[in-house]
Tab-separated table of C-alpha atoms in Angstrom:
chain	number	residue	atom	x	y	z
A	16	MET	CA	-83.167	-3.534	240.080
A	17	ARG	CA	-84.221	-3.769	236.430
A	18	VAL	CA	-81.570	-2.004	234.321
A	19	ALA	CA	-81.614	-0.975	230.656
A	20	PHE	CA	-78.140	-0.359	229.266
A	21	ILE	CA	-77.462	2.309	226.613
A	22	GLY	CA	-74.134	2.269	224.765
A	23	ALA	CA	-72.310	1.837	221.465
A	24	SER	CA	-68.550	1.751	222.216
A	25	SER	CA	-66.071	-0.967	223.148
A	26	PHE	CA	-65.792	0.492	226.648
A	27	GLY	CA	-69.571	0.574	226.895
A	28	LEU	CA	-69.676	-3.128	226.069
A	29	ARG	CA	-67.092	-3.890	228.770
A	30	CYS	CA	-69.275	-1.977	231.222
A	31	LEU	CA	-72.398	-3.837	230.126
A	32	GLU	CA	-70.663	-7.164	230.700
A	33	GLU	CA	-69.628	-5.994	234.170
A	34	VAL	CA	-73.119	-4.739	235.022
A	35	THR	CA	-74.595	-8.153	234.201
A	36	ARG	CA	-72.349	-9.661	236.926
A	37	LEU	CA	-73.223	-7.214	239.692
A	38	PRO	CA	-75.403	-8.297	242.642
A	39	GLY	CA	-78.892	-6.883	242.763
A	40	ILE	CA	-78.892	-5.966	239.049
A	41	SER	CA	-80.933	-7.522	236.251
A	42	VAL	CA	-80.250	-6.216	232.723
A	43	VAL	CA	-83.585	-6.289	230.890
A	44	GLY	CA	-82.656	-4.597	227.605
A	45	VAL	CA	-80.016	-2.796	225.562
A	46	VAL	CA	-80.170	0.321	223.372
A	47	THR	CA	-77.448	0.951	220.802
A	48	ASN	CA	-76.869	2.619	217.439
A	49	PRO	CA	-74.855	1.900	214.270
A	50	LYS	CA	-71.206	2.787	213.737
A	51	THR	CA	-72.142	5.754	211.524
A	52	PHE	CA	-75.021	7.897	212.733
A	53	GLY	CA	-76.523	11.357	212.644
A	54	ILE	CA	-76.122	13.751	215.565
A	55	SER	CA	-77.141	17.337	216.294
A	56	TYR	CA	-73.674	18.946	216.292
A	57	SER	CA	-72.710	17.692	212.814
A	58	GLU	CA	-74.346	18.355	209.434
A	59	LYS	CA	-72.926	15.062	208.129
A	60	PRO	CA	-73.162	11.617	209.761
A	61	VAL	CA	-70.331	10.912	212.204
A	62	THR	CA	-68.389	7.663	212.617
A	63	ASN	CA	-67.858	6.090	216.022
A	64	VAL	CA	-64.248	4.841	215.810
A	65	LEU	CA	-64.724	2.982	219.122
A	66	HIS	CA	-67.889	1.207	218.010
A	67	ALA	CA	-68.805	-2.226	219.352
A	68	ASP	CA	-71.527	-4.609	218.129
A	69	PHE	CA	-74.098	-4.616	220.933
A	70	VAL	CA	-76.707	-6.178	218.662
A	71	ALA	CA	-74.700	-9.390	218.185
A	72	TRP	CA	-73.744	-9.470	221.879
A	73	ALA	CA	-77.391	-9.208	222.935
A	74	ALA	CA	-78.567	-11.768	220.367
A	75	ILE	CA	-76.171	-14.413	221.688
A	76	ARG	CA	-77.642	-13.898	225.157
A	77	SER	CA	-81.274	-13.632	224.000
A	78	LEU	CA	-81.396	-10.150	225.516
A	79	PRO	CA	-83.844	-7.606	224.050
A	80	CYS	CA	-82.001	-4.972	222.003
A	81	PHE	CA	-83.181	-1.815	220.239
A	82	ALA	CA	-80.869	-0.551	217.462
A	83	MET	CA	-81.630	3.138	216.918
A	84	GLN	CA	-82.243	4.473	213.442
A	85	GLN	CA	-83.715	7.838	214.400
A	86	THR	CA	-83.408	10.228	217.351
A	87	MET	CA	-83.790	9.339	220.998
A	88	ASN	CA	-87.285	10.836	220.901
A	89	ASP	CA	-88.340	8.142	218.437
A	90	LYS	CA	-91.815	6.989	219.540
A	91	ALA	CA	-90.933	3.381	218.770
A	92	LEU	CA	-87.949	3.560	221.132
A	93	LEU	CA	-89.994	5.157	223.903
A	94	GLU	CA	-92.697	2.510	223.597
A	95	TRP	CA	-90.108	-0.286	223.585
A	96	LEU	CA	-88.546	1.090	226.765
A	97	ARG	CA	-91.907	1.299	228.503
A	98	VAL	CA	-92.582	-2.339	227.631
A	99	ILE	CA	-89.332	-3.635	229.208
A	100	GLU	CA	-90.025	-1.528	232.345
A	101	PRO	CA	-86.533	-0.516	233.487
A	102	GLN	CA	-86.023	0.997	236.927
A	103	LEU	CA	-82.674	2.526	235.945
A	104	PHE	CA	-80.773	3.381	232.760
A	105	VAL	CA	-77.000	2.929	232.694
A	106	VAL	CA	-75.387	4.964	229.903
A	107	VAL	CA	-71.756	4.444	228.830
A	108	GLY	CA	-70.062	5.120	225.501
A	109	TRP	CA	-72.984	7.123	224.154
A	110	TYR	CA	-72.942	10.263	222.010
A	111	HIS	CA	-76.474	11.616	222.393
A	112	MET	CA	-78.069	13.678	225.128
A	113	LEU	CA	-80.610	11.535	226.954
A	114	PRO	CA	-83.933	13.422	226.614
A	115	ARG	CA	-86.294	14.004	229.478
A	116	THR	CA	-88.884	11.772	227.788
A	117	ILE	CA	-86.597	8.800	228.501
A	118	ARG	CA	-85.534	9.971	231.963
A	119	GLU	CA	-89.229	10.205	232.891
A	120	ILE	CA	-89.449	6.438	232.356
A	121	ALA	CA	-86.606	5.827	234.835
A	122	PRO	CA	-83.612	7.746	236.213
A	123	ALA	CA	-80.328	7.383	234.342
A	124	VAL	CA	-76.715	7.214	235.466
A	125	GLY	CA	-73.633	7.400	233.276
A	126	LEU	CA	-69.847	7.582	233.192
A	127	HIS	CA	-68.020	10.677	231.984
A	128	ALA	CA	-64.247	10.646	231.552
A	129	SER	CA	-63.415	13.703	233.639
A	130	LEU	CA	-63.585	14.938	237.204
A	131	LEU	CA	-66.907	16.711	236.855
A	132	PRO	CA	-67.859	19.503	236.777
A	133	ASP	CA	-64.574	20.222	235.000
A	134	TYR	CA	-64.208	19.064	231.386
A	135	SER	CA	-67.918	18.622	230.802
A	136	GLY	CA	-68.941	18.080	227.192
A	137	GLY	CA	-67.141	16.335	224.369
A	138	ALA	CA	-63.820	14.470	224.139
A	139	PRO	CA	-62.730	15.211	227.737
A	140	LEU	CA	-59.595	13.043	227.681
A	141	VAL	CA	-58.414	14.480	224.365
A	142	TRP	CA	-58.911	18.023	225.595
A	143	ALA	CA	-57.216	17.301	228.929
A	144	MET	CA	-54.125	15.911	227.197
A	145	ILE	CA	-53.946	18.751	224.674
A	146	ASN	CA	-54.270	21.320	227.449
A	147	GLY	CA	-51.393	19.820	229.404
A	148	GLU	CA	-53.368	18.728	232.460
A	149	LYS	CA	-51.460	16.568	234.950
A	150	GLU	CA	-54.532	14.747	236.211
A	151	THR	CA	-57.914	13.645	234.956
A	152	GLY	CA	-60.415	11.015	236.065
A	153	ILE	CA	-63.874	9.590	235.579
A	154	SER	CA	-67.225	10.325	237.203
A	155	LEU	CA	-70.350	8.251	237.808
A	156	PHE	CA	-73.272	10.680	237.853
A	157	GLN	CA	-77.008	11.013	237.316
A	158	LEU	CA	-78.022	12.410	233.940
A	159	ALA	CA	-80.026	15.637	233.976
A	160	ASP	CA	-81.108	18.375	231.561
A	161	GLY	CA	-77.708	20.068	231.385
A	162	VAL	CA	-74.420	18.936	229.842
A	163	ASP	CA	-73.027	16.346	232.305
A	164	SER	CA	-74.582	18.396	235.078
A	165	GLY	CA	-76.389	15.897	237.326
A	166	PRO	CA	-75.429	14.882	240.875
A	167	ILE	CA	-72.349	12.669	241.291
A	168	TYR	CA	-72.266	9.207	242.895
A	169	GLY	CA	-68.526	8.648	242.734
A	170	GLN	CA	-65.259	9.692	241.100
A	171	ALA	CA	-61.812	8.207	240.505
A	172	ARG	CA	-58.642	10.173	239.735
A	173	GLU	CA	-55.944	9.226	237.227
A	174	GLU	CA	-52.554	10.784	236.476
A	175	ILE	CA	-51.792	11.923	232.932
A	176	ARG	CA	-48.233	10.725	232.334
A	177	PRO	CA	-45.731	12.638	230.167
A	178	ASP	CA	-45.533	9.754	227.664
A	179	ASP	CA	-49.249	8.924	227.560
A	180	THR	CA	-51.109	8.532	224.297
A	181	ILE	CA	-54.889	8.661	224.200
A	182	ALA	CA	-54.878	4.844	224.080
A	183	THR	CA	-52.732	4.327	227.186
A	184	LEU	CA	-54.649	6.936	229.180
A	185	TYR	CA	-58.010	5.613	228.047
A	186	SER	CA	-57.069	2.055	229.074
A	187	ARG	CA	-56.442	3.175	232.657
A	188	ILE	CA	-59.569	5.342	232.738
A	189	GLU	CA	-61.601	2.319	231.643
A	190	LEU	CA	-60.353	0.352	234.659
A	191	ARG	CA	-61.306	3.209	236.997
A	192	GLY	CA	-64.753	3.357	235.388
A	193	LEU	CA	-65.340	-0.359	235.849
A	194	GLU	CA	-64.373	0.026	239.504
A	195	LEU	CA	-66.907	2.840	239.924
A	196	LEU	CA	-69.678	0.630	238.563
A	197	GLN	CA	-68.603	-2.286	240.758
A	198	ASN	CA	-68.480	-0.157	243.900
A	199	HIS	CA	-71.487	2.113	243.415
A	200	LEU	CA	-74.131	0.550	241.163
A	201	PRO	CA	-75.231	-2.093	243.718
A	202	LYS	CA	-75.537	0.719	246.291
A	203	ILE	CA	-77.640	2.756	243.855
A	204	ALA	CA	-79.836	-0.314	243.428
A	205	ASP	CA	-80.398	-0.753	247.161
A	206	GLY	CA	-80.579	2.979	247.906
A	207	THR	CA	-77.550	3.156	250.227
A	208	VAL	CA	-75.533	5.774	248.325
A	209	ILE	CA	-76.345	9.501	248.225
A	210	PRO	CA	-75.031	11.631	245.318
A	211	TRP	CA	-73.623	15.119	245.778
A	212	VAL	CA	-74.542	18.198	243.739
A	213	GLN	CA	-71.943	19.569	241.317
A	214	ASP	CA	-70.355	22.966	241.928
A	215	GLU	CA	-71.437	24.994	238.885
A	216	SER	CA	-68.759	27.640	239.530
A	217	LYS	CA	-66.100	25.060	238.595
A	218	ARG	CA	-67.698	23.844	235.352
A	219	ARG	CA	-65.836	24.115	232.057
A	220	VAL	CA	-67.639	22.767	228.975
A	221	PHE	CA	-65.607	21.634	225.967
A	222	ALA	CA	-66.885	21.115	222.435
A	223	GLN	CA	-67.075	17.825	220.601
A	224	ARG	CA	-64.197	17.208	218.198
A	225	SER	CA	-64.251	16.081	214.574
A	226	PRO	CA	-61.384	14.663	212.442
A	227	ALA	CA	-60.898	18.133	210.931
A	228	ASP	CA	-59.954	19.454	214.386
A	229	GLY	CA	-56.770	17.387	214.238
A	230	ARG	CA	-54.953	19.765	211.873
A	231	ILE	CA	-51.601	20.945	213.234
A	232	CYS	CA	-50.530	24.580	213.175
A	233	TRP	CA	-46.732	24.641	213.104
A	234	GLN	CA	-46.726	28.082	214.727
A	235	TRP	CA	-47.623	26.336	217.990
A	236	ASP	CA	-44.776	25.444	220.333
A	237	ALA	CA	-43.289	21.946	220.152
A	238	GLU	CA	-44.576	20.799	223.551
A	239	TYR	CA	-48.145	21.661	222.585
A	240	ILE	CA	-47.817	19.891	219.222
A	241	ASP	CA	-46.355	16.815	220.938
A	242	ARG	CA	-49.411	16.632	223.232
A	243	PHE	CA	-51.718	17.372	220.291
A	244	ILE	CA	-50.329	14.348	218.418
A	245	ARG	CA	-50.408	11.973	221.394
A	246	ALA	CA	-53.974	12.997	222.284
A	247	GLN	CA	-55.363	12.091	218.848
A	248	THR	CA	-53.353	9.085	217.745
A	249	ARG	CA	-54.874	5.627	217.252
A	250	PRO	CA	-57.597	4.593	217.755
A	251	TYR	CA	-58.660	8.162	216.911
A	252	PRO	CA	-58.269	9.663	213.402
A	253	GLY	CA	-54.928	11.306	214.226
A	254	ALA	CA	-53.287	14.728	214.111
A	255	PHE	CA	-52.398	15.773	210.580
A	256	THR	CA	-50.763	18.336	208.365
A	257	MET	CA	-50.442	18.840	204.614
A	258	LEU	CA	-47.512	17.875	202.398
A	259	GLY	CA	-47.667	19.139	198.827
A	260	GLY	CA	-51.451	19.248	198.927
A	261	ARG	CA	-51.759	15.727	200.393
A	262	LYS	CA	-52.908	14.885	203.907
A	263	LEU	CA	-50.086	13.637	206.135
A	264	THR	CA	-51.172	11.996	209.398
A	265	ILE	CA	-48.605	11.978	212.189
A	266	TRP	CA	-49.232	8.914	214.356
A	267	ALA	CA	-46.181	9.312	216.585
A	268	ALA	CA	-43.518	11.929	217.293
A	269	SER	CA	-41.263	13.091	220.118
A	270	LEU	CA	-39.719	16.340	221.312
A	271	ARG	CA	-36.283	17.375	220.049
A	272	ASN	CA	-33.792	18.904	222.466
A	273	HIS	CA	-33.131	21.851	220.176
A	274	SER	CA	-34.642	23.734	217.236
A	275	VAL	CA	-33.789	22.870	213.627
A	276	GLY	CA	-33.087	26.570	213.025
A	277	GLU	CA	-35.725	27.291	210.389
A	278	GLU	CA	-39.238	28.718	210.117
A	279	PRO	CA	-42.222	26.725	211.494
A	280	GLY	CA	-43.173	23.796	209.261
A	281	PHE	CA	-39.686	23.223	207.808
A	282	VAL	CA	-38.603	19.562	207.624
A	283	ALA	CA	-34.939	18.885	208.408
A	284	ARG	CA	-33.179	15.560	207.818
A	285	ASP	CA	-30.412	14.102	209.976
A	286	GLY	CA	-29.441	10.729	208.498
A	287	SER	CA	-32.672	8.740	208.440
A	288	CYS	CA	-34.289	10.989	211.067
A	289	TYR	CA	-36.625	13.890	210.302
A	290	SER	CA	-37.587	16.836	212.478
A	291	VAL	CA	-40.064	19.662	211.996
A	292	CYS	CA	-39.496	23.207	213.217
A	293	CYS	CA	-42.309	24.560	215.420
A	294	GLY	CA	-43.112	28.031	216.722
A	295	THR	CA	-40.770	27.223	219.579
A	296	GLY	CA	-38.596	24.104	219.465
A	297	ALA	CA	-39.004	21.130	217.146
A	298	ILE	CA	-40.443	17.608	217.031
A	299	HIS	CA	-38.911	14.401	215.734
A	300	LEU	CA	-41.182	12.414	213.389
A	301	THR	CA	-41.606	8.720	214.267
A	302	ALA	CA	-44.597	7.349	212.322
A	303	LEU	CA	-46.436	8.959	209.407
A	304	GLN	CA	-49.191	8.003	207.002
A	305	CYS	CA	-49.832	9.443	203.556
A	306	GLY	CA	-52.676	7.849	201.628
A	307	ASP	CA	-52.764	4.151	202.485
A	308	THR	CA	-49.030	3.894	203.224
A	309	VAL	CA	-47.497	4.079	206.693
A	310	TYR	CA	-43.914	5.339	206.947
A	311	VAL	CA	-41.806	4.335	209.958
A	312	GLY	CA	-38.048	4.679	210.541
A	313	GLU	CA	-35.894	4.579	207.408
A	314	LYS	CA	-38.989	4.080	205.264
A	315	MET	CA	-39.722	7.788	205.758
A	316	ILE	CA	-36.935	8.460	203.251
A	317	ASP	CA	-39.353	7.241	200.561
A	318	LEU	CA	-41.720	10.059	201.522
A	319	LEU	CA	-39.477	12.898	202.710
A	320	GLY	CA	-36.258	12.265	200.788
A	321	SER	CA	-33.521	14.734	201.692
A	322	GLY	CA	-35.893	16.940	203.710
A	323	GLY	CA	-36.309	20.633	203.078
A	324	GLN	CA	-40.084	20.481	202.589
A	325	TRP	CA	-42.538	22.823	204.228
A	326	LEU	CA	-45.460	21.186	206.003
A	327	GLY	CA	-48.874	22.757	206.337
A	328	ALA	CA	-49.671	23.870	202.792
């Protein structure tokens, strides 16, 4: 089967490399886009923090590659795809809806990091962690007109552990996704796997997230804030608050066993340790960044001094 791969992230590149090794598959072209690009849900260009250089990868292998500069309805892209004559599109690590004009050239399958139909839409792993889910997963499905709504070829489940960050969870989800491609893509190629239709009554669609969505409200309870921080830490832009009018990113924190006895947002110092009062409970600060400087351990004294500040303003 002649496959055209569409992707722009590091995970997408891992999947592309795996697809090239699968029996019965011939990758005939790659579509990608730059690290910063325009998209319908944002007035300003967005930055792909997980970006990978597909152009260089394809050039080394003398593989045709189309680097997008416009929308997916670009006539030049459509003509290029018709020329390479794919029989299937594989889409991973992509941030655009695949229009019908492309899916009329060939059917398309993709990976979505949730157990569809639940957590359709944007940032499914981030949302699942923030919402306190105990389990998530990844789905291999056929792209259709709706948001992640096409029939499913396979799914894999993954526990969300109490100490997970977005990076540790994502690393395990990537492995499950690679396994889905290994197990199902050759069967899609030879026609021996039948997808099942999604149950629309179980669909929940979540919005895309931007860096501005990482702002902490200290009125929230400590357990929620702890998840909020872990779900958006590196490689994502991070959860943040304000300190004296300056942005303060919290890269790591942990739950305290008891409240610091003040109003939400109050910073209390205990030796070289700092805690912040939340709506219920408190969190212990572990790694912060203000401007270009990262503060860890005793170095936080340089930023927070004797404590007593109020975060959020």
